[in-house]
XYZ file of C-alpha atoms in Angstrom:
363
model
C 46.668 37.548 32.527
C 46.881 33.739 32.295
C 45.451 31.970 29.278
C 42.321 29.860 29.793
C 43.322 26.209 30.343
C 42.226 23.688 27.718
C 40.539 20.812 29.568
C 39.237 18.973 26.506
C 40.903 16.003 24.823
C 42.116 16.352 21.250
C 41.495 13.725 18.585
C 45.136 12.689 18.825
C 44.867 12.254 22.580
C 41.750 10.092 22.207
C 43.522 7.963 19.585
C 46.449 7.563 21.973
C 44.058 6.525 24.737
C 42.488 3.879 22.536
C 45.856 2.422 21.559
C 47.130 2.292 25.134
C 43.892 0.757 26.411
C 44.035 -1.971 23.770
C 47.642 -2.755 24.653
C 46.904 -2.931 28.375
C 43.914 -5.186 27.750
C 46.376 -7.691 26.283
C 49.126 -7.277 28.887
C 47.532 -6.162 32.171
C 44.290 -8.036 32.673
C 43.145 -8.195 36.305
C 43.959 -11.884 36.981
C 47.441 -11.379 35.563
C 48.132 -8.296 37.699
C 46.889 -10.077 40.840
C 49.081 -13.094 40.090
C 52.106 -10.857 39.522
C 51.683 -9.164 42.913
C 52.043 -12.595 44.515
C 55.268 -13.361 42.648
C 58.878 -12.304 43.134
C 58.679 -10.110 40.017
C 55.970 -7.468 40.646
C 56.942 -5.325 37.639
C 55.490 -6.355 34.280
C 58.512 -5.742 32.089
C 56.772 -7.236 29.041
C 54.069 -4.570 29.310
C 56.772 -1.935 29.862
C 58.614 -3.082 26.739
C 55.400 -2.899 24.699
C 54.649 0.611 25.977
C 58.169 1.979 25.820
C 59.809 0.179 22.924
C 56.768 -0.804 20.878
C 54.802 2.465 21.177
C 57.630 4.869 22.062
C 55.784 6.208 25.103
C 58.820 6.321 27.410
C 60.132 9.313 25.483
C 56.987 11.432 25.205
C 58.515 14.304 27.198
C 61.941 14.055 25.557
C 62.730 16.198 22.473
C 62.858 14.443 19.112
C 66.517 15.341 18.557
C 67.365 13.246 21.632
C 65.370 10.247 20.474
C 62.074 11.116 22.141
C 58.640 12.003 20.813
C 58.662 15.710 21.649
C 55.120 15.556 23.014
C 53.687 17.366 26.051
C 52.410 16.553 29.520
C 48.891 16.370 28.097
C 49.712 13.213 26.154
C 51.549 11.758 29.138
C 48.463 12.433 31.260
C 46.314 10.368 28.876
C 48.776 7.458 29.147
C 48.696 7.700 32.944
C 44.894 7.700 32.966
C 44.951 4.357 31.179
C 47.709 2.986 33.396
C 45.609 3.998 36.407
C 42.556 2.236 34.978
C 44.579 -0.980 34.765
C 46.692 -0.444 37.937
C 49.491 -1.470 35.578
C 52.656 -2.555 37.434
C 55.053 -0.638 35.176
C 57.560 2.098 36.161
C 56.078 4.697 33.816
C 55.436 7.529 36.272
C 58.785 7.070 37.997
C 60.943 6.682 34.877
C 59.173 8.383 31.946
C 58.014 11.333 34.073
C 59.924 11.867 37.336
C 63.404 10.669 36.336
C 62.989 12.199 32.872
C 61.987 15.599 34.274
C 65.010 15.578 36.574
C 67.307 14.914 33.616
C 65.559 17.566 31.509
C 66.344 20.056 34.271
C 69.988 18.965 34.148
C 70.199 18.759 30.349
C 71.941 15.370 30.298
C 71.449 14.317 26.680
C 73.122 10.919 26.928
C 70.881 9.600 29.701
C 67.780 11.205 28.203
C 68.408 9.322 24.984
C 68.676 6.052 26.895
C 65.463 6.687 28.824
C 63.656 7.699 25.632
C 64.292 4.271 24.112
C 62.717 2.567 27.108
C 65.584 0.099 27.267
C 66.935 1.951 30.310
C 64.683 2.521 33.320
C 65.498 5.406 35.631
C 64.451 6.179 39.189
C 64.952 9.336 41.240
C 66.362 8.260 44.609
C 64.033 10.238 46.872
C 61.155 8.997 48.998
C 57.841 8.592 47.186
C 56.111 10.587 49.934
C 58.016 13.831 49.297
C 56.096 16.874 48.065
C 57.613 19.381 45.624
C 59.889 21.709 47.552
C 60.228 19.386 50.566
C 63.630 18.590 52.054
C 65.077 15.372 50.687
C 67.781 12.961 51.821
C 71.209 13.666 50.325
C 73.984 11.088 50.452
C 77.604 11.832 51.300
C 80.351 12.317 48.739
C 83.745 11.023 49.850
C 86.688 10.988 47.440
C 84.345 10.949 44.466
C 82.248 8.032 45.746
C 78.726 8.094 47.190
C 77.783 6.790 50.627
C 74.367 6.760 52.266
C 70.871 5.339 52.348
C 67.534 6.478 50.929
C 64.265 4.750 51.859
C 60.882 4.561 50.165
C 62.190 4.854 46.593
C 59.467 3.794 44.157
C 60.325 1.294 41.402
C 64.007 1.207 42.370
C 63.987 -2.581 42.006
C 63.271 -2.196 38.277
C 65.694 0.665 37.669
C 68.893 0.461 35.658
C 70.006 3.979 36.620
C 69.451 5.764 39.914
C 69.521 9.571 40.080
C 70.898 10.298 43.538
C 70.965 13.727 45.249
C 74.195 14.319 47.135
C 75.252 16.594 49.982
C 77.501 18.641 47.683
C 74.390 19.869 45.862
C 74.824 17.628 42.835
C 72.571 15.030 41.260
C 74.520 11.886 40.383
C 73.716 9.086 37.947
C 74.537 5.730 39.544
C 74.301 2.328 37.899
C 71.773 0.258 39.850
C 73.411 -2.914 38.547
C 76.716 -2.251 40.362
C 75.958 -4.846 43.024
C 79.276 -4.349 44.777
C 78.495 -0.789 45.876
C 74.730 -0.438 45.304
C 72.161 -2.444 47.235
C 68.447 -2.170 46.454
C 66.420 -3.849 49.196
C 62.649 -4.283 48.653
C 60.436 -2.844 51.387
C 56.997 -4.004 52.402
C 54.653 -1.698 50.502
C 50.903 -1.275 50.839
C 50.536 -0.926 47.066
C 51.783 -4.194 45.606
C 51.794 -2.790 42.060
C 54.263 0.036 42.842
C 57.040 -1.537 44.931
C 59.228 0.519 47.247
C 62.833 -0.131 48.140
C 65.720 1.099 50.247
C 68.772 2.174 48.247
C 72.099 1.779 50.046
C 75.309 3.164 48.553
C 78.691 2.074 49.892
C 81.332 3.825 47.854
C 79.265 3.824 44.657
C 80.785 5.606 41.647
C 78.541 8.252 40.159
C 78.554 10.808 37.376
C 77.338 14.293 38.242
C 74.576 15.264 35.808
C 73.480 18.581 37.314
C 72.266 20.423 40.405
C 70.021 18.388 42.672
C 67.802 21.160 44.095
C 66.048 22.453 40.963
C 66.058 19.009 39.320
C 64.333 17.300 42.246
C 61.806 20.093 42.621
C 60.913 20.009 38.922
C 60.666 16.224 38.934
C 58.423 16.043 42.007
C 56.190 18.824 40.721
C 55.616 16.974 37.453
C 55.104 13.736 39.355
C 52.489 15.314 41.606
C 50.669 17.009 38.736
C 50.493 13.927 36.530
C 49.713 11.601 39.431
C 46.282 13.263 39.413
C 45.676 11.746 35.961
C 46.542 8.288 37.291
C 44.102 8.874 40.159
C 41.495 9.988 37.621
C 41.869 6.815 35.570
C 41.669 4.686 38.692
C 38.533 6.493 39.915
C 36.857 6.348 36.511
C 37.380 2.564 36.261
C 36.023 2.025 39.772
C 32.903 4.078 39.109
C 32.241 2.459 35.731
C 32.674 -1.077 37.097
C 30.503 -0.355 40.132
C 27.662 0.968 37.977
C 27.943 -2.083 35.731
C 27.886 -4.465 38.690
C 24.874 -2.795 40.305
C 22.946 -3.077 37.053
C 23.607 -6.827 36.936
C 23.277 -7.748 40.620
C 19.641 -8.388 41.622
C 17.942 -8.310 44.982
C 14.225 -8.794 45.581
C 14.019 -9.563 41.860
C 15.194 -6.126 40.764
C 18.654 -4.659 39.933
C 20.392 -3.374 43.042
C 21.265 -0.205 41.154
C 17.570 0.642 40.964
C 17.386 1.483 44.666
C 17.279 5.230 45.166
C 19.794 5.317 48.025
C 22.431 3.689 45.816
C 21.590 5.971 42.910
C 22.325 8.959 45.156
C 25.669 7.510 46.213
C 26.651 6.865 42.607
C 25.535 10.341 41.536
C 27.719 11.849 44.241
C 30.691 9.787 43.088
C 30.103 10.810 39.483
C 30.253 14.484 40.428
C 33.503 13.937 42.329
C 35.089 12.124 39.388
C 33.979 14.829 36.931
C 35.545 17.485 39.151
C 38.695 15.387 39.434
C 38.863 15.203 35.639
C 38.848 19.009 35.476
C 41.554 19.274 38.135
C 43.768 16.623 36.528
C 43.399 18.068 33.045
C 44.140 21.518 34.430
C 47.377 20.265 35.989
C 48.449 18.510 32.781
C 47.701 21.612 30.696
C 49.555 23.872 33.156
C 52.637 21.646 33.022
C 52.475 21.685 29.224
C 52.059 25.456 28.889
C 53.961 26.664 31.963
C 50.985 28.757 33.140
C 50.378 28.867 36.941
C 52.050 25.481 37.326
C 52.703 25.468 41.089
C 49.170 26.536 42.013
C 47.375 24.292 39.520
C 49.378 21.225 40.525
C 48.798 21.903 44.220
C 45.051 22.332 43.670
C 44.857 19.076 41.702
C 46.651 17.056 44.375
C 44.753 18.703 47.219
C 41.582 17.297 45.637
C 42.614 14.103 43.851
C 43.649 11.946 46.791
C 40.318 12.245 48.597
C 38.305 11.439 45.492
C 40.352 8.376 44.545
C 40.223 6.919 48.054
C 36.491 7.657 48.455
C 35.668 6.107 45.087
C 37.677 2.982 45.929
C 36.033 2.637 49.339
C 32.544 3.056 47.867
C 33.303 0.562 45.097
C 34.450 -1.970 47.679
C 31.286 -1.514 49.739
C 28.888 -1.521 46.788
C 30.391 -4.732 45.409
C 29.440 -6.315 48.769
C 30.986 -9.703 49.513
C 32.694 -10.141 46.156
C 34.581 -6.896 46.677
C 36.132 -8.275 49.850
C 37.784 -11.187 48.071
C 41.422 -11.302 46.949
C 40.356 -12.629 43.544
C 38.479 -9.420 42.691
C 40.815 -6.582 41.621
C 39.158 -3.873 43.738
C 41.691 -4.378 46.522
C 44.465 -3.415 44.088
C 42.671 -0.150 43.296
C 42.047 0.643 46.952
C 45.705 0.043 47.801
C 46.869 2.161 44.856
C 44.470 4.943 45.868
C 45.689 4.898 49.472
C 49.322 4.813 48.356
C 48.768 7.651 45.882
C 47.200 9.695 48.677
C 50.652 10.164 50.231
C 52.735 10.050 47.037
C 54.471 13.317 46.091
C 52.925 15.020 49.105
C 49.725 14.529 51.071
C 46.549 16.480 50.341
C 47.266 18.490 53.492
C 50.717 19.448 52.258
C 49.272 20.599 48.952
C 46.486 22.573 50.658
C 49.182 24.343 52.665
C 51.001 25.092 49.409
C 47.801 26.498 47.882
C 47.289 28.765 50.899
C 50.851 30.101 50.638
C 50.600 30.634 46.870
C 47.401 32.697 47.116
C 48.544 34.449 50.325
C 45.741 32.931 52.416
C 46.655 33.369 56.056
C 45.706 30.842 58.715
C 43.144 32.059 61.295
């Protein structure tokens, strides 16, 4: 019988939250994030350096003997909640979670040590839309060199090392800075804070680090499970800011939030966010303990996308005209919520996975 999941935050986790929130308040304020999305450098590498090098958060999942912190997915989930609250344009989910999990599956100590320091950023060269267990693009291997193209790779433009699945069943580490054989071309992405790119390899040298199948599956499963914590942080910020705004905005000489119809809408959102918190914490705890991981992750993602998008849409509407402006950060949250809704599998794909895992047959 499975152990009861622990959905509460420990004192250490709350202290970590406070430290990360303070750091992001200094590095990722809303005007700064908006300005960065309009520039040629969407990633905030100064914030990444502070998180990874200054606080050591890039190596939370990596054992201490390899230079990491030896923490669990629960601590990583707290970090992602805060990154979601700030829609921080840093490659944390893609490097410190997805790429790291792939390397943990392969057992490559050298690369894990580099990722743990935060001075090397990794990216798994699969499409951001892929669900755990889905078929992924594999490049060709010809005379020891890699040839092929992968589209929709998140944060590839910031990566130093690309982890590329190949047709021979291997996962290869490729230097993203080898401009002669590796081309990373930015794509137009809906979410300006998590850029996508096409990776093209033309005879790129690579080092085989392990088997692609289990590594990619493990990485995408962790990505999907911990993405729910990012969606939780995003939703929590939107709800909190909307309540604050409705208390301040007045109409007919009374706070807009005092109207019963709006109170009901906010109460409904609050219930959705509370339920999302339970689902996200359940996924983080399952990944940390190894208990019912596939089912718990699928349940969390089947629910999280709808809540995050609904909360963002309601926040936009309830902020009225100001919410429609580019200067207000709500559009960043809506775009992140919509992008997250298809990241690491759609809600429909995860509902299908839930049905298969509990042997629920279609009518």
